[in-house]
C-alpha positions as a LaTeX table, in Angstrom:
\begin{tabular}{lrrr}
\hline
Residue & $x$ (\AA) & $y$ (\AA) & $z$ (\AA) \\
\hline
Met1 & 117.46 & 115.09 & 128.38 \\
Thr2 & 117.57 & 114.90 & 124.59 \\
Leu3 & 120.50 & 113.31 & 122.48 \\
Glu4 & 121.74 & 116.12 & 121.61 \\
Gln5 & 121.57 & 118.02 & 124.98 \\
Glu6 & 123.38 & 115.13 & 126.26 \\
Lys7 & 126.08 & 115.36 & 123.12 \\
Ile8 & 126.29 & 118.90 & 123.76 \\
Ser9 & 126.90 & 118.48 & 127.42 \\
Leu10 & 129.66 & 116.10 & 127.18 \\
Asn11 & 131.40 & 117.98 & 124.67 \\
Ser12 & 131.45 & 120.80 & 127.03 \\
Lys13 & 132.79 & 118.31 & 129.97 \\
Thr14 & 135.33 & 117.15 & 127.29 \\
Glu15 & 136.82 & 120.53 & 126.23 \\
His16 & 137.02 & 121.41 & 129.93 \\
Leu17 & 138.82 & 118.32 & 130.91 \\
Gln18 & 141.38 & 119.27 & 127.96 \\
Ser19 & 141.75 & 122.40 & 129.29 \\
Asn20 & 142.52 & 121.26 & 132.83 \\
Met21 & 145.00 & 119.02 & 131.66 \\
Glu22 & 146.53 & 121.59 & 129.82 \\
Ser23 & 146.79 & 123.60 & 132.24 \\
Leu24 & 148.59 & 120.72 & 134.04 \\
Asn25 & 150.78 & 119.74 & 131.46 \\
Ile26 & 151.91 & 123.50 & 131.89 \\
Glu27 & 152.01 & 123.17 & 135.29 \\
Lys28 & 154.10 & 120.23 & 135.32 \\
Glu29 & 156.38 & 121.41 & 132.62 \\
Lys30 & 157.30 & 124.66 & 135.15 \\
Ile31 & 157.79 & 122.25 & 138.46 \\
Glu32 & 159.62 & 119.93 & 136.21 \\
Glu33 & 161.63 & 123.22 & 135.16 \\
Gln34 & 161.78 & 124.24 & 138.77 \\
Leu35 & 162.59 & 120.80 & 139.57 \\
His36 & 165.99 & 120.74 & 137.10 \\
Ser37 & 166.72 & 123.97 & 138.54 \\
Ile38 & 166.58 & 122.98 & 141.96 \\
Leu39 & 168.49 & 119.96 & 141.63 \\
Arg40 & 171.30 & 121.84 & 139.81 \\
Glu41 & 171.12 & 124.18 & 142.51 \\
Arg42 & 171.13 & 121.55 & 145.14 \\
Glu43 & 173.92 & 120.48 & 144.04 \\
Gln44 & 176.15 & 123.32 & 144.13 \\
Phe45 & 174.55 & 124.74 & 146.86 \\
Leu46 & 174.08 & 121.37 & 149.28 \\
Leu47 & 176.16 & 122.47 & 152.01 \\
Glu48 & 174.43 & 126.50 & 152.36 \\
Asn49 & 171.02 & 125.36 & 151.89 \\
Gln50 & 169.30 & 122.78 & 153.97 \\
Asn51 & 166.03 & 123.58 & 152.89 \\
Leu52 & 166.41 & 122.71 & 149.26 \\
Ser53 & 166.24 & 118.88 & 150.01 \\
Thr54 & 162.45 & 119.36 & 151.49 \\
Thr55 & 161.44 & 121.91 & 148.57 \\
Thr56 & 162.34 & 119.14 & 146.42 \\
Cys57 & 160.62 & 116.08 & 147.91 \\
Gln58 & 157.15 & 118.44 & 147.96 \\
Leu59 & 157.77 & 119.69 & 144.58 \\
Lys60 & 158.16 & 115.56 & 143.29 \\
Asn61 & 155.00 & 114.99 & 145.70 \\
Arg62 & 153.52 & 117.62 & 143.66 \\
Leu63 & 154.83 & 116.66 & 140.28 \\
Thr64 & 153.36 & 112.71 & 141.37 \\
Glu65 & 149.87 & 114.39 & 142.17 \\
Ile66 & 149.87 & 115.82 & 138.77 \\
Glu67 & 150.63 & 112.84 & 136.70 \\
Thr68 & 148.11 & 110.70 & 138.65 \\
Lys69 & 145.93 & 113.71 & 137.70 \\
Thr70 & 146.27 & 113.34 & 134.04 \\
Asn71 & 145.80 & 109.72 & 134.11 \\
Cys72 & 142.45 & 110.46 & 135.71 \\
Ile73 & 141.52 & 112.81 & 133.06 \\
Met74 & 143.07 & 111.08 & 130.55 \\
Val75 & 140.65 & 108.26 & 131.44 \\
Glu76 & 137.56 & 110.34 & 131.69 \\
Lys77 & 138.58 & 111.89 & 128.69 \\
Glu78 & 138.25 & 108.34 & 126.95 \\
Lys79 & 135.17 & 107.46 & 128.93 \\
Ile80 & 133.43 & 110.69 & 127.23 \\
Glu81 & 134.87 & 110.10 & 123.84 \\
Thr82 & 133.08 & 106.78 & 124.28 \\
Leu83 & 129.79 & 108.20 & 125.50 \\
Leu84 & 129.58 & 110.62 & 122.34 \\
Arg85 & 130.57 & 107.70 & 119.81 \\
Met86 & 127.33 & 106.10 & 121.50 \\
Asn87 & 125.32 & 109.04 & 121.35 \\
Glu88 & 125.89 & 109.66 & 117.43 \\
Asn89 & 125.36 & 105.95 & 116.40 \\
Lys90 & 122.00 & 105.74 & 118.41 \\
Thr91 & 121.00 & 109.17 & 116.37 \\
His92 & 122.12 & 107.60 & 113.56 \\
Asp93 & 120.17 & 104.50 & 114.17 \\
Leu94 & 116.94 & 106.68 & 115.11 \\
Glu95 & 117.30 & 108.68 & 111.73 \\
Lys96 & 117.49 & 105.33 & 109.67 \\
Glu97 & 113.94 & 103.91 & 111.65 \\
Arg98 & 112.34 & 107.37 & 111.25 \\
Gln99 & 112.95 & 107.24 & 107.48 \\
Tyr100 & 111.85 & 103.90 & 107.43 \\
Tyr101 & 108.48 & 104.62 & 109.02 \\
Thr102 & 107.98 & 107.46 & 106.56 \\
Leu103 & 108.52 & 105.72 & 103.40 \\
Gln104 & 105.87 & 102.71 & 105.36 \\
Thr105 & 103.42 & 105.73 & 106.31 \\
Lys106 & 103.92 & 107.36 & 102.74 \\
Glu107 & 103.61 & 103.53 & 100.71 \\
Leu108 & 100.00 & 103.13 & 102.80 \\
Leu109 & 98.94 & 106.12 & 101.95 \\
Gln110 & 99.25 & 105.78 & 98.16 \\
Asn111 & 98.18 & 102.11 & 98.37 \\
Leu112 & 95.06 & 103.64 & 100.23 \\
Lys113 & 94.41 & 105.77 & 97.27 \\
Glu114 & 94.41 & 103.23 & 95.06 \\
Val115 & 92.26 & 101.36 & 96.50 \\
Asn116 & 89.84 & 104.36 & 97.38 \\
Glu117 & 90.17 & 105.03 & 93.61 \\
Gln118 & 89.98 & 101.21 & 92.59 \\
Lys119 & 86.58 & 101.32 & 94.54 \\
Glu120 & 84.90 & 104.14 & 92.61 \\
Leu121 & 85.91 & 103.07 & 89.61 \\
Thr122 & 84.15 & 99.66 & 90.07 \\
Glu123 & 81.25 & 101.24 & 91.61 \\
Ser124 & 80.96 & 103.66 & 88.32 \\
Glu125 & 80.88 & 100.49 & 85.91 \\
Leu126 & 78.64 & 98.45 & 88.00 \\
Arg127 & 76.15 & 101.17 & 87.94 \\
Glu128 & 76.64 & 101.73 & 84.28 \\
Gln129 & 76.20 & 97.99 & 83.57 \\
Val130 & 73.34 & 97.70 & 85.67 \\
Met131 & 71.28 & 100.47 & 84.36 \\
Ala132 & 72.23 & 98.99 & 81.03 \\
Arg133 & 70.49 & 95.78 & 81.83 \\
Ile134 & 67.53 & 97.02 & 83.09 \\
Gly135 & 66.76 & 99.03 & 79.83 \\
Ala136 & 67.58 & 95.64 & 78.41 \\
Glu137 & 65.21 & 93.91 & 80.63 \\
Lys138 & 62.82 & 96.54 & 79.44 \\
Gln139 & 63.12 & 96.35 & 75.63 \\
Leu140 & 62.84 & 92.53 & 76.19 \\
Gln141 & 59.74 & 93.02 & 78.18 \\
Ala142 & 58.14 & 95.18 & 75.65 \\
Ala143 & 59.06 & 92.78 & 72.43 \\
Glu144 & 57.70 & 89.67 & 74.34 \\
Lys145 & 54.10 & 91.68 & 74.81 \\
Ala146 & 54.82 & 92.73 & 71.30 \\
Leu147 & 55.15 & 88.81 & 69.90 \\
Glu148 & 52.32 & 87.64 & 71.97 \\
His149 & 49.98 & 89.95 & 70.77 \\
Leu150 & 51.09 & 89.26 & 67.21 \\
Glu151 & 50.86 & 85.61 & 67.53 \\
Met152 & 47.42 & 86.16 & 69.09 \\
Ala153 & 46.50 & 88.59 & 66.17 \\
Leu154 & 47.71 & 85.70 & 63.84 \\
Lys155 & 45.50 & 82.67 & 65.69 \\
Met156 & 42.46 & 84.82 & 65.63 \\
Thr157 & 42.54 & 85.03 & 61.78 \\
Gly158 & 40.07 & 83.48 & 59.64 \\
Ala159 & 40.80 & 80.52 & 57.82 \\
Gln160 & 41.70 & 82.36 & 54.40 \\
Met161 & 44.87 & 83.12 & 56.44 \\
Thr162 & 46.10 & 79.66 & 57.14 \\
Glu163 & 48.98 & 80.07 & 54.20 \\
Leu164 & 49.78 & 83.48 & 55.40 \\
Gln165 & 49.89 & 81.75 & 59.38 \\
Glu166 & 52.24 & 78.96 & 58.19 \\
His167 & 54.58 & 81.34 & 56.89 \\
Ile168 & 54.45 & 84.14 & 59.65 \\
Met169 & 54.31 & 81.69 & 62.65 \\
Pro170 & 57.17 & 80.02 & 62.90 \\
Asp171 & 59.57 & 83.62 & 62.45 \\
Val172 & 57.51 & 84.17 & 65.36 \\
His173 & 58.42 & 81.53 & 67.00 \\
Lys174 & 62.04 & 82.12 & 66.21 \\
Leu175 & 61.90 & 85.50 & 67.34 \\
Arg176 & 59.99 & 84.68 & 70.91 \\
Glu177 & 62.86 & 82.00 & 71.50 \\
Tyr178 & 65.88 & 84.65 & 70.47 \\
Phe179 & 64.30 & 87.18 & 72.99 \\
Glu180 & 64.02 & 84.59 & 75.58 \\
Gln181 & 67.29 & 83.49 & 75.58 \\
Cys182 & 68.27 & 86.77 & 75.41 \\
Ala183 & 66.38 & 87.84 & 78.69 \\
Gln184 & 68.12 & 84.67 & 80.24 \\
Glu185 & 71.49 & 86.13 & 79.39 \\
Ala186 & 70.40 & 89.66 & 80.96 \\
Gln187 & 69.27 & 87.89 & 83.89 \\
Leu188 & 72.61 & 86.34 & 84.10 \\
Glu189 & 74.30 & 89.62 & 83.95 \\
Ala190 & 72.41 & 91.02 & 86.27 \\
Asn191 & 73.10 & 88.10 & 89.19 \\
Arg192 & 76.75 & 88.74 & 88.13 \\
Ala193 & 76.60 & 92.62 & 88.75 \\
Gly194 & 74.78 & 91.93 & 92.06 \\
Ile195 & 77.49 & 89.85 & 93.51 \\
Met196 & 80.11 & 92.18 & 92.40 \\
Arg197 & 78.11 & 94.54 & 94.30 \\
Gln198 & 78.05 & 92.55 & 97.34 \\
Ala199 & 81.80 & 91.77 & 97.00 \\
Ile200 & 82.06 & 95.46 & 96.86 \\
Tyr201 & 80.26 & 96.30 & 100.36 \\
Ala202 & 81.71 & 93.46 & 101.82 \\
Arg203 & 85.46 & 95.26 & 101.35 \\
Lys204 & 84.08 & 98.61 & 102.88 \\
\hline
\end{tabular}
């Protein structure tokens, strides 16, 4: 039986007990009226009607029974009211618990959504960064080959180009050093991108 069904059942019992108690109270009032009437008649007609004593005793006994039943009904009613209050408190607690878990579920779903969005954004940025590094490495490799060809051409030039070599070769060496430095930085960035990729896969 659910809490709501139990509540309905207890309410029905309470109404039934209340109805019985009202009926008994009505009967009690009637009996009390009869008893008073009989007592008055008894005082007047005691000598004429000896059976009134027996009737009075019966009515008194019945009145005692009614009072006893009334007390029992009151006790039962208090018990039912206590159960109803407990039922309402339990319903309230269950509703609070349901709201709490509903809120927790929404927060977890929102956190999961944010994590997925962040992961997708990080992976997209990482792919773009890797592609940019690959393009830079290709450009550096092409520049290095061009420098090598230029150095070889300068070295193969005759003695009449000695003065020209003295002016050009230092610039060529500076360019080589610059491109080598760029290549090292590109390699470091590529390594860093690899570390980020591993971290993302680890989170999966």
